[in-house]
Amino acid sequence: MNNRRIFSMDETYAEYVRDESQFTGEAKSISFPRSEEEIRSILRELREQGIPVTAQGGKTGIVGSGVPRGGHLMSMTDFSQVLDFSETDGKYLLTVEPGLRLTELKQALARLGGPVRLFWPPEPTETSATVGGVAATAACGIGVYAYGDTKQYFEAARVILADGTVREIRRGEHFLTIDGQRLDELDAFLGSEGMLGIFSALTLRLLPCTAEQWGIAFFFKTESEAWAFADGLQGNPLPPVAAKVTAAEYIDGESIRLLEERKELLSKLNNVPPIDPDFDAMVYLEIAGEESGIESMAEILMERALQCGSDPDRAWAVSGEKELEALRTFRHAVPETVNLAVEENHRNHPEITKLSTDISFPGKMFSQVMDWYAECLRDLNPAHCIFGHIGENHVHCNLFPENLSEQEQCEAWMRWVLREARGFGGCIARENGIGKVKRSWMPKDDAELMRMHALKKIYDPEGFWNPGNMF
Ligand SMILES: Cc1cc2nc3c(=O)[nH]c(=O)nc-3n(C[C@H](O)[C@H](O)[C@H](O)COP(=O)(O)OP(=O)(O)OC[C@H]3O[C@@H](n4cnc5c(N)ncnc54)[C@H](O)[C@@H]3O)c2cc1C
């Protein structure tokens, strides 16, 4: 390779050919560009040699979409400056380079100063993820309950296409028609897993922070009590007060036990008290708004939790940024311990990868969906746990095979359950992507996949970007 920024792959870079799914790939070369010009110069050389490129962010993905399958690996983590901030008529926009990590974004927002404190609603819980990775997966955080889909918080993007041209794409300016449906061109790139082009800048839409925020964790002795409480959140509207529920997360008993067993491995949980082994489920809520509104809302929720069998005196309730962060750390420790368990099994059996559903069921009741999962899991032997968003019944069912035969059994279950879920009204690849882990599980006639095929033909017919992703 002539370009001094392209390095041959060797063991120094071993950590770059794996993500949190434990899927492991390979690459011939790697680069760490720091500017759009540098990216274009590297791409020019690779294109001339016919070498395909996989873009990579923070490697926190859980489907192997940023893991290369041959070709060149372009890590974006050194391309991470904050570029511009503007405010027009109450619209706050921040433009950043794609390698900026979410921790760095939070720090940058705190540094903005000004009379209004701002935040970026998507905030997927893994803060070492990059903004480019979030854009490419359209990942959602726990705030999805109140703030909705991630895509709407991107206002514009600069995208480098396979032929090296750079496009500035602004929301609402260009539309495509795919399968008879009108699609904003920006939304075509968001969630496309790096299959259409590489983001070189992203403009984020920010919102003003609310006056106060509280977090409450309710514990239940049976899962069905927690499901009834979640049903109430969905079906029984909360009265209008000067506050709203901004996050509603469900954590089942197996997830709690997994967390308790591995607590000592996560030093940040040192101060978290042990959870009574009698508890078999937990619902974590965040409430934001005016203090008086939050207090009224908390009272209503405590009353409802009590009616569903949860003792409000044993709930964990916190206010203030630091305390809330501690409770969020606890919530985040659930997927972290799940991933640790997968990593342990992967160490013993390298063919084991993360096996997790990512299905939402809009319009159904929570208990209906959990009953459906219970029925689907009835004859499956390997251990499993379930946690995730109560909104749209978007929980993740994680399986823990311990050997090759169980891995195969679980993969077969995944293929089967995705088809069953479609029949039950599910949207089967909601926030984590398809990548290289899930592609063989997906029904070939999936609408999202068909749409990606059509977009790939338009933007990257020669398959320059991310070989092996999705299809
Ligand atoms: C403990 C844990 C908790 C998590 N919680 C959540 C959660 O609550 N919600 C959720 O949705 N996800 C969650 N995730 C998954 C993960 O954090 C997200 O998918 C995240 O968006 C990945 O970002 P990344 O920077 O790590 O990207 P990577 O994993 O490196 O890559 C992901 C995709 O982005 C593409 N990409 C990266 N940068 C660019 C670029 N500049 N241009 C084009 N394509 C690019 C890659 O090619 C790849 O397809 C969690 C992961 C972990 C480990």
XYZ file of N, CA, C and O in Angstrom, residues 211-387:
708
model
N -36.533 20.554 33.648
C -36.068 21.130 34.919
C -35.522 20.042 35.839
O -34.461 20.183 36.440
N -36.242 18.937 35.964
C -35.866 17.875 36.906
C -36.052 16.514 36.270
O -36.867 16.355 35.349
N -35.332 15.538 36.801
C -35.505 14.158 36.343
C -35.384 13.209 37.536
O -34.497 13.403 38.379
N -36.252 12.240 37.582
C -36.179 11.218 38.632
C -36.062 9.837 37.978
O -36.525 9.649 36.843
N -35.502 8.919 38.729
C -35.509 7.519 38.302
C -36.147 6.673 39.399
O -35.905 6.919 40.580
N -36.995 5.717 39.025
C -37.604 4.814 40.024
C -37.507 3.373 39.516
O -37.859 3.097 38.367
N -37.028 2.495 40.395
C -37.021 1.068 40.047
C -38.010 0.359 40.959
O -37.886 0.426 42.184
N -39.029 -0.264 40.350
C -40.014 -1.037 41.118
C -39.657 -2.524 41.011
O -39.332 -3.007 39.909
N -39.758 -3.222 42.124
C -39.467 -4.666 42.124
C -40.758 -5.464 42.341
O -41.630 -5.040 43.106
N -40.847 -6.612 41.667
C -42.059 -7.445 41.742
C -41.668 -8.883 42.088
O -40.628 -9.369 41.634
N -42.539 -9.539 42.856
C -42.225 -10.925 43.255
C -42.520 -11.919 42.149
O -41.976 -13.013 42.130
N -43.417 -11.552 41.228
C -43.647 -12.448 40.083
C -43.573 -11.624 38.796
O -43.888 -10.426 38.796
N -43.183 -12.311 37.725
C -43.086 -11.605 36.438
C -44.467 -11.121 35.999
O -44.599 -10.027 35.453
N -45.513 -11.925 36.271
C -46.834 -11.507 35.776
C -47.310 -10.224 36.454
O -48.046 -9.435 35.856
N -46.870 -9.973 37.703
C -47.233 -8.689 38.351
C -46.574 -7.521 37.596
O -47.200 -6.486 37.365
N -45.305 -7.728 37.230
C -44.604 -6.664 36.480
C -45.259 -6.460 35.111
O -45.385 -5.319 34.629
N -45.700 -7.549 34.474
C -46.352 -7.429 33.157
C -47.650 -6.628 33.305
O -47.968 -5.795 32.451
N -48.397 -6.885 34.396
C -49.665 -6.155 34.609
C -49.377 -4.664 34.789
O -50.104 -3.801 34.276
N -48.293 -4.348 35.508
C -47.929 -2.931 35.703
C -47.589 -2.296 34.344
O -48.017 -1.183 34.044
N -46.832 -3.045 33.520
C -46.474 -2.528 32.180
C -47.725 -2.363 31.318
O -47.862 -1.363 30.592
N -48.657 -3.295 31.421
C -49.927 -3.160 30.680
C -50.608 -1.846 31.052
O -51.149 -1.143 30.198
N -50.570 -1.538 32.351
C -51.208 -0.305 32.840
C -50.551 0.933 32.236
O -51.227 1.898 31.875
N -49.214 0.887 32.110
C -48.507 2.036 31.515
C -48.964 2.245 30.073
O -49.084 3.370 29.582
N -49.221 1.100 29.379
C -49.589 1.197 27.959
C -51.064 1.522 27.757
O -51.414 2.306 26.882
N -51.910 0.905 28.583
C -53.341 0.965 28.274
C -54.124 1.968 29.087
O -55.253 2.297 28.743
N -53.546 2.448 30.178
C -54.282 3.309 31.094
C -53.571 4.655 31.154
O -52.602 4.811 31.894
N -54.005 5.646 30.362
C -53.236 6.888 30.235
C -52.972 7.551 31.591
O -53.840 7.530 32.464
N -51.783 8.104 31.741
C -51.433 8.792 32.981
C -52.060 10.182 32.944
O -52.116 10.806 31.881
N -52.544 10.672 34.076
C -53.201 11.986 34.068
C -52.221 13.098 33.682
O -51.017 12.966 33.929
N -52.724 14.198 33.088
C -51.813 15.267 32.686
C -51.288 16.031 33.906
O -52.059 16.648 34.619
N -50.017 15.917 34.163
C -49.360 16.727 35.200
C -48.137 17.342 34.518
O -47.848 17.010 33.363
N -47.428 18.211 35.239
C -46.300 18.908 34.606
C -45.049 18.010 34.580
O -43.957 18.426 34.962
N -45.231 16.778 34.165
C -44.107 15.837 34.052
C -44.568 14.662 33.218
O -45.765 14.394 33.101
N -43.608 13.947 32.619
C -43.997 12.749 31.864
C -42.976 11.624 32.082
O -41.815 11.888 32.451
N -43.444 10.401 31.829
C -42.535 9.254 31.905
C -41.688 9.277 30.632
O -42.218 9.321 29.520
N -40.366 9.280 30.788
C -39.498 9.357 29.610
C -38.795 8.031 29.313
O -38.208 7.865 28.248
N -38.798 7.132 30.282
C -38.199 5.812 30.024
C -38.983 4.766 30.788
O -39.399 5.014 31.929
N -39.216 3.614 30.172
C -39.912 2.510 30.844
C -39.259 1.220 30.362
O -39.404 0.822 29.211
N -38.515 0.583 31.259
C -37.715 -0.593 30.894
C -38.097 -1.777 31.769
O -38.310 -1.621 32.980
N -38.142 -2.945 31.151
C -38.485 -4.176 31.875
C -37.230 -5.048 32.020
O -36.446 -5.166 31.068
N -37.050 -5.628 33.189
C -35.906 -6.528 33.416
C -36.431 -7.777 34.117
O -37.035 -7.666 35.199
N -36.234 -8.943 33.532
C -36.830 -10.148 34.133
C -35.920 -10.748 35.220
O -34.784 -10.284 35.433
N -36.440 -11.762 35.890
C -35.729 -12.358 37.015
C -34.389 -12.955 36.616
O -33.399 -12.830 37.347
N -34.323 -13.596 35.435
C -33.057 -14.199 34.990
C -31.999 -13.120 34.776
O -30.827 -13.318 35.093
N -32.411 -11.977 34.211
C -31.460 -10.874 33.998
C -30.933 -10.389 35.352
O -29.736 -10.121 35.504
N -31.842 -10.282 36.341
C -31.419 -9.817 37.673
C -30.410 -10.808 38.265
O -29.365 -10.410 38.791
N -30.698 -12.104 38.130
C -29.793 -13.115 38.709
C -28.425 -13.094 38.018
O -27.384 -13.168 38.660
N -28.455 -12.933 36.695
C -27.199 -12.853 35.930
C -26.358 -11.673 36.429
O -25.140 -11.778 36.599
N -27.038 -10.566 36.659
C -26.372 -9.348 37.132
C -25.787 -9.562 38.528
O -24.628 -9.214 38.785
N -26.584 -10.145 39.420
C -26.107 -10.366 40.790
C -24.877 -11.280 40.792
O -23.921 -11.042 41.513
N -24.895 -12.326 39.915
C -23.776 -13.281 39.879
C -22.470 -12.633 39.413
O -21.391 -13.058 39.798
N -22.568 -11.615 38.565
C -21.360 -11.047 37.975
C -21.053 -9.636 38.478
O -20.203 -8.955 37.934
N -21.763 -9.240 39.517
C -21.643 -7.864 40.014
C -20.195 -7.476 40.329
O -19.758 -6.371 40.054
N -19.462 -8.442 40.915
C -18.088 -8.106 41.332
C -17.173 -7.821 40.136
O -16.116 -7.206 40.277
N -17.593 -8.218 38.933
C -16.766 -7.946 37.739
C -16.937 -6.509 37.264
O -16.157 -6.004 36.469
N -17.994 -5.830 37.725
C -18.252 -4.448 37.285
C -18.094 -3.521 38.491
O -19.024 -3.348 39.284
N -16.894 -2.928 38.624
C -16.600 -2.151 39.837
C -17.575 -0.977 40.008
O -17.856 -0.550 41.130
N -18.140 -0.480 38.885
C -19.048 0.664 39.017
C -20.333 0.304 39.767
O -21.099 1.185 40.130
N -20.547 -1.004 39.997
C -21.760 -1.413 40.730
C -21.473 -1.645 42.218
O -22.329 -2.129 42.950
N -20.246 -1.253 42.665
C -19.854 -1.509 44.057
C -20.869 -0.981 45.059
O -21.128 -1.595 46.082
N -21.448 0.188 44.755
C -22.347 0.812 45.732
C -23.811 0.429 45.537
O -24.678 0.938 46.241
N -24.075 -0.446 44.567
C -25.475 -0.837 44.335
C -25.840 -1.953 45.316
O -25.165 -2.981 45.365
N -26.891 -1.744 46.128
C -27.251 -2.788 47.101
C -27.710 -4.069 46.408
O -28.198 -4.005 45.269
N -27.556 -5.223 47.075
C -28.009 -6.471 46.447
C -29.527 -6.469 46.281
O -30.239 -5.848 47.074
N -29.999 -7.160 45.250
C -31.446 -7.253 45.029
C -31.942 -8.517 45.712
O -31.349 -9.596 45.547
N -33.003 -8.367 46.482
C -33.589 -9.498 47.202
C -33.875 -10.644 46.222
O -34.561 -10.431 45.214
N -33.350 -11.862 46.511
C -33.572 -12.983 45.566
C -35.052 -13.337 45.400
O -35.416 -14.051 44.464
N -35.902 -12.829 46.292
C -37.353 -13.074 46.153
C -37.950 -12.355 44.947
O -39.022 -12.717 44.469
N -37.255 -11.302 44.496
C -37.828 -10.522 43.388
C -37.589 -11.225 42.056
O -36.494 -11.704 41.780
N -38.620 -11.229 41.227
C -38.506 -11.953 39.960
C -38.647 -11.040 38.745
O -38.672 -11.524 37.609
N -38.787 -9.737 38.970
C -38.845 -8.797 37.835
C -38.716 -7.378 38.367
O -38.979 -7.113 39.542
N -38.309 -6.504 37.449
C -38.125 -5.106 37.837
C -38.598 -4.234 36.689
O -38.457 -4.603 35.524
N -39.208 -3.081 37.026
C -39.531 -2.094 35.993
C -38.814 -0.808 36.361
O -38.959 -0.306 37.493
N -38.009 -0.317 35.431
C -37.247 0.917 35.667
C -37.900 2.061 34.898
O -38.117 1.966 33.683
N -38.219 3.153 35.614
C -38.877 4.296 34.968
C -38.067 5.563 35.185
O -37.411 5.723 36.225
N -38.123 6.457 34.219
C -37.613 7.812 34.441
C -38.756 8.784 34.210
O -39.599 8.573 33.325
N -38.790 9.833 35.029
C -39.831 10.849 34.904
C -39.122 12.201 34.785
O -38.160 12.467 35.504
N -39.594 13.053 33.871
C -38.955 14.355 33.679
C -40.010 15.450 33.643
O -41.128 15.226 33.184
N -39.644 16.615 34.120
C -40.566 17.762 34.081
C -40.330 18.690 35.251
O -39.219 18.787 35.779
N -41.402 19.400 35.671
C -41.322 20.280 36.836
C -41.352 19.417 38.096
O -42.015 18.376 38.115
N -40.690 19.902 39.151
C -40.581 19.078 40.357
C -41.961 18.660 40.896
O -42.193 17.495 41.242
N -42.912 19.639 40.934
C -44.228 19.318 41.512
C -44.919 18.245 40.649
O -45.565 17.331 41.172
N -44.763 18.372 39.319
C -45.357 17.398 38.400
C -44.750 16.020 38.603
O -45.452 15.000 38.604
N -43.438 15.986 38.796
C -42.755 14.697 38.988
C -43.254 14.027 40.260
O -43.522 12.825 40.293
N -43.410 14.859 41.318
C -43.878 14.279 42.588
C -45.268 13.666 42.415
O -45.528 12.549 42.877
N -46.162 14.400 41.720
C -47.526 13.856 41.512
C -47.456 12.577 40.688
O -48.130 11.589 40.994
N -46.644 12.602 39.629
C -46.528 11.430 38.754
C -45.976 10.229 39.538
O -46.464 9.103 39.405
N -44.956 10.497 40.372
C -44.354 9.406 41.154
C -45.404 8.793 42.078
O -45.465 7.564 42.230
N -46.233 9.641 42.676
C -47.284 9.116 43.579
C -48.257 8.207 42.816
O -48.627 7.133 43.287
N -48.652 8.673 41.628
C -49.585 7.875 40.820
C -48.956 6.523 40.470
O -49.570 5.464 40.587
N -47.689 6.557 40.065
C -47.009 5.318 39.667
C -46.829 4.376 40.851
O -46.969 3.161 40.726
N -46.540 4.963 42.014
C -46.361 4.124 43.209
C -47.681 3.438 43.562
O -47.701 2.267 43.925
N -48.773 4.175 43.445
C -50.095 3.612 43.728
C -50.377 2.443 42.766
O -50.824 1.372 43.168
N -50.071 2.685 41.496
C -50.324 1.631 40.488
C -49.436 0.410 40.739
O -49.864 -0.726 40.593
N -48.165 0.685 41.097
C -47.245 -0.437 41.358
C -47.742 -1.247 42.547
O -47.715 -2.486 42.535
N -48.233 -0.540 43.582
C -48.765 -1.200 44.779
C -49.925 -2.117 44.388
O -50.006 -3.272 44.827
N -50.812 -1.597 43.550
C -51.966 -2.412 43.104
C -51.507 -3.671 42.366
O -52.212 -4.665 42.320
N -50.310 -3.595 41.764
C -49.800 -4.767 41.034
C -48.876 -5.614 41.905
O -48.146 -6.474 41.393
N -48.824 -5.335 43.189
C -48.082 -6.205 44.103
C -46.669 -5.753 44.429
O -45.931 -6.478 45.087
N -46.258 -4.556 43.984
C -44.902 -4.093 44.292
C -44.968 -3.167 45.512
O -45.817 -2.284 45.580
N -44.049 -3.398 46.461
C -44.037 -2.588 47.680
C -43.284 -1.283 47.404
O -42.069 -1.303 47.207
N -43.991 -0.116 47.412
C -43.314 1.150 47.075
C -42.179 1.473 48.052
O -41.226 2.159 47.684
N -42.274 0.941 49.301
C -41.203 1.221 50.261
C -39.901 0.514 49.886
O -38.835 0.856 50.371
N -40.000 -0.495 49.024
C -38.777 -1.213 48.625
C -38.306 -0.784 47.231
O -37.357 -1.334 46.683
N -39.010 0.197 46.643
C -38.569 0.714 45.334
C -37.319 1.565 45.542
O -37.085 2.087 46.634
N -36.509 1.681 44.495
C -35.376 2.610 44.534
C -35.819 3.870 43.805
O -36.173 3.795 42.614
N -35.810 5.010 44.472
C -36.215 6.253 43.807
C -35.108 7.279 44.012
O -34.631 7.466 45.126
N -34.657 7.896 42.922
C -33.568 8.877 43.033
C -33.904 10.127 42.229
O -34.649 10.073 41.253
N -33.333 11.248 42.675
C -33.425 12.481 41.886
C -32.023 13.082 41.833
O -31.155 12.683 42.598
N -31.814 14.023 40.941
C -30.489 14.644 40.832
C -29.643 13.883 39.819
O -29.757 12.660 39.695
N -28.803 14.659 39.125
C -28.058 14.100 37.986
C -27.164 12.915 38.368
O -27.175 11.874 37.709
N -26.433 13.099 39.506
C -25.463 12.078 39.893
C -26.155 10.762 40.267
O -25.758 9.683 39.826
N -27.224 10.902 41.065
C -27.943 9.704 41.525
C -28.616 9.007 40.342
O -28.624 7.788 40.241
N -29.183 9.825 39.448
C -29.851 9.234 38.285
C -28.840 8.481 37.419
O -29.105 7.384 36.920
N -27.659 9.062 37.282
C -26.607 8.421 36.485
C -26.259 7.053 37.087
O -26.046 6.081 36.368
N -26.240 6.997 38.443
C -25.911 5.725 39.111
C -26.980 4.673 38.793
O -26.666 3.509 38.537
N -28.248 5.089 38.802
C -29.325 4.139 38.512
C -29.287 3.709 37.043
O -29.531 2.545 36.716
N -28.943 4.660 36.171
C -28.802 4.303 34.742
C -27.654 3.321 34.551
O -27.724 2.429 33.715
N -26.584 3.526 35.306
C -25.442 2.610 35.217
C -25.893 1.204 35.570
O -25.509 0.217 34.932
N -26.760 1.137 36.588
C -27.293 -0.164 36.988
C -28.112 -0.773 35.845
O -27.938 -1.935 35.479
N -28.990 0.017 35.240
C -29.810 -0.480 34.108
C -28.903 -0.944 32.959
O -29.126 -1.986 32.355
N -27.855 -0.150 32.695
C -26.936 -0.481 31.609
C -26.135 -1.746 31.905
O -25.703 -2.455 30.993
N -25.943 -2.010 33.209
C -25.170 -3.203 33.585
C -25.884 -4.485 33.157
O -25.253 -5.534 33.044
N -27.190 -4.397 32.903
C -27.916 -5.610 32.482
C -27.386 -6.092 31.119
O -26.875 -7.209 31.024
N -27.450 -5.258 30.029
C -26.857 -5.753 28.781
C -25.363 -6.027 28.894
O -24.842 -6.945 28.256
N -24.678 -5.264 29.756
C -23.235 -5.510 29.905
C -22.979 -6.907 30.459
O -22.087 -7.616 29.980
N -23.753 -7.309 31.482
C -23.516 -8.650 32.053
C -23.968 -9.740 31.083
O -23.358 -10.800 31.028
N -25.014 -9.458 30.329
C -25.436 -10.422 29.305
C -24.270 -10.636 28.329
O -23.891 -11.765 28.005
N -23.664 -9.526 27.886
C -22.550 -9.633 26.941
C -21.339 -10.335 27.565
O -20.619 -11.072 26.900
N -21.140 -10.095 28.881
C -20.034 -10.779 29.579
C -20.257 -12.291 29.575
O -19.325 -13.070 29.355
N -21.510 -12.681 29.817
C -21.832 -14.120 29.841
C -21.588 -14.735 28.460
O -21.051 -15.845 28.351
N -21.972 -13.991 27.400
C -21.739 -14.500 26.035
C -20.232 -14.624 25.790
O -19.752 -15.620 25.238
N -19.485 -13.615 26.256
C -18.029 -13.618 26.056
C -17.399 -14.831 26.759
O -16.508 -15.485 26.216
N -17.888 -15.132 27.971
C -17.352 -16.298 28.705
C -17.586 -17.578 27.894
O -16.675 -18.389 27.718
N -18.805 -17.736 27.380
C -19.116 -18.944 26.597
C -18.318 -18.962 25.290
O -17.884 -20.023 24.836
N -18.120 -17.767 24.697
C -17.353 -17.657 23.449
C -15.895 -18.074 23.676
O -15.274 -18.695 22.811
N -15.361 -17.733 24.845
C -13.974 -18.097 25.151
C -13.802 -19.621 25.144
O -12.813 -20.150 24.668
N -14.803 -20.323 25.644
C -14.726 -21.797 25.668
C -15.059 -22.402 24.308
O -14.543 -23.448 23.952
N -15.940 -21.741 23.567
C -16.387 -22.256 22.263
C -16.469 -21.090 21.284
O -17.479 -20.382 21.237
N -15.400 -20.869 20.483
C -15.312 -19.668 19.644
C -16.479 -19.493 18.665
O -16.701 -18.399 18.177
N -17.215 -20.553 18.381
C -18.338 -20.410 17.432
C -19.546 -19.734 18.096
O -20.489 -19.330 17.398
N -19.504 -19.554 19.420
C -20.657 -18.935 20.106
C -20.630 -17.418 19.923
O -19.600 -16.767 20.119
N -21.766 -16.860 19.494
C -21.919 -15.403 19.365
C -23.166 -14.982 20.136
O -23.913 -15.826 20.620
N -23.362 -13.676 20.191
C -24.555 -13.169 20.878
C -25.809 -13.585 20.107
O -25.842 -13.495 18.876
N -26.812 -14.015 20.835
C -28.077 -14.428 20.217
C -29.186 -13.673 20.930
O -29.543 -14.013 22.068
N -29.703 -12.655 20.269
C -30.680 -11.805 20.942
C -31.755 -11.361 19.960
O -31.435 -10.984 18.825
N -33.009 -11.399 20.381
C -34.062 -10.873 19.506
C -34.094 -9.356 19.609
O -33.614 -8.773 20.590
N -34.658 -8.732 18.597
C -34.722 -7.257 18.536
C -36.065 -6.887 17.887
O -36.127 -6.187 16.905
N -37.140 -7.456 18.471
C -38.458 -7.381 17.830
C -39.372 -6.448 18.616
O -39.464 -6.572 19.839
N -40.049 -5.549 17.921
C -41.080 -4.742 18.594
C -42.446 -5.232 18.125
O -42.580 -5.765 17.015
N -43.432 -5.060 18.998
C -44.803 -5.469 18.663
C -45.727 -4.287 18.927
O -46.408 -4.253 19.967
N -45.769 -3.307 18.006
C -46.611 -2.138 18.257
C -48.075 -2.545 18.377
O -48.532 -3.455 17.683
N -48.761 -1.873 19.296
C -50.212 -2.072 19.388
C -50.655 -3.254 20.223
O -51.839 -3.448 20.442
N -49.719 -4.078 20.713
C -50.135 -5.215 21.552
C -49.982 -4.828 23.028
O -49.332 -3.840 23.353
N -50.554 -5.639 23.926
C -50.334 -5.425 25.361
C -49.043 -6.148 25.757
O -48.702 -7.198 25.197
N -48.371 -5.597 26.755
C -47.088 -6.169 27.171
C -47.242 -7.631 27.602
O -46.468 -8.503 27.191
N -48.276 -7.899 28.414
C -48.435 -9.273 28.931
C -48.715 -10.262 27.790
O -48.288 -11.418 27.841
N -49.396 -9.781 26.762
C -49.693 -10.635 25.600
C -48.379 -11.061 24.926
O -48.185 -12.228 24.574
N -47.462 -10.099 24.789
C -46.168 -10.377 24.141
C -45.315 -11.296 25.021
O -44.669 -12.231 24.533
N -45.358 -11.057 26.336
C -44.554 -11.903 27.221
C -45.105 -13.333 27.268
O -44.343 -14.298 27.347
N -46.421 -13.471 27.190
C -47.019 -14.818 27.105
C -46.558 -15.508 25.823
O -46.268 -16.700 25.808
N -46.508 -14.731 24.737
C -46.063 -15.264 23.436
C -44.616 -15.762 23.550
O -44.285 -16.877 23.118
N -43.753 -14.956 24.186
C -42.352 -15.382 24.362
C -42.280 -16.661 25.208
O -41.536 -17.588 24.894
N -43.070 -16.683 26.282
C -43.038 -17.862 27.179
C -43.397 -19.130 26.383
O -42.754 -20.165 26.524
N -44.405 -19.008 25.529
C -44.835 -20.147 24.718
C -43.720 -20.542 23.730
O -43.394 -21.717 23.563
N -43.127 -19.529 23.080
C -42.058 -19.809 22.093
C -40.843 -20.460 22.755
O -40.132 -21.241 22.138
N -40.581 -20.107 24.028
C -39.369 -20.594 24.699
C -39.584 -21.928 25.414
O -38.626 -22.514 25.928
N -40.828 -22.395 25.434
C -41.195 -23.541 26.271
C -40.289 -24.756 26.066
O -39.838 -25.375 27.012
N -39.965 -25.064 24.807
C -39.204 -26.293 24.556
C -37.710 -26.044 24.303
O -37.014 -26.922 23.799
N -37.251 -24.839 24.596
C -35.831 -24.543 24.338
C -35.037 -24.747 25.631
O -35.348 -24.135 26.652
N -33.970 -25.568 25.568
C -33.231 -25.881 26.791
C -32.241 -24.821 27.254
O -32.199 -24.498 28.431
N -31.367 -24.263 26.376
C -30.368 -23.322 26.885
C -31.023 -22.170 27.659
O -32.158 -21.801 27.391
N -30.259 -21.627 28.621
C -30.796 -20.553 29.470
C -31.114 -19.316 28.627
O -30.561 -19.128 27.540
N -31.998 -18.476 29.140
C -32.323 -17.231 28.445
C -32.707 -16.160 29.465
O -33.011 -16.474 30.624
N -32.674 -14.914 29.043
C -33.211 -13.838 29.879
C -33.852 -12.794 28.958
O -33.572 -12.785 27.748
N -34.726 -11.968 29.537
C -35.449 -10.976 28.729
C -35.389 -9.611 29.421
O -35.655 -9.502 30.625
N -34.999 -8.598 28.669
C -35.045 -7.219 29.186
C -35.246 -6.278 28.008
O -35.030 -6.680 26.850
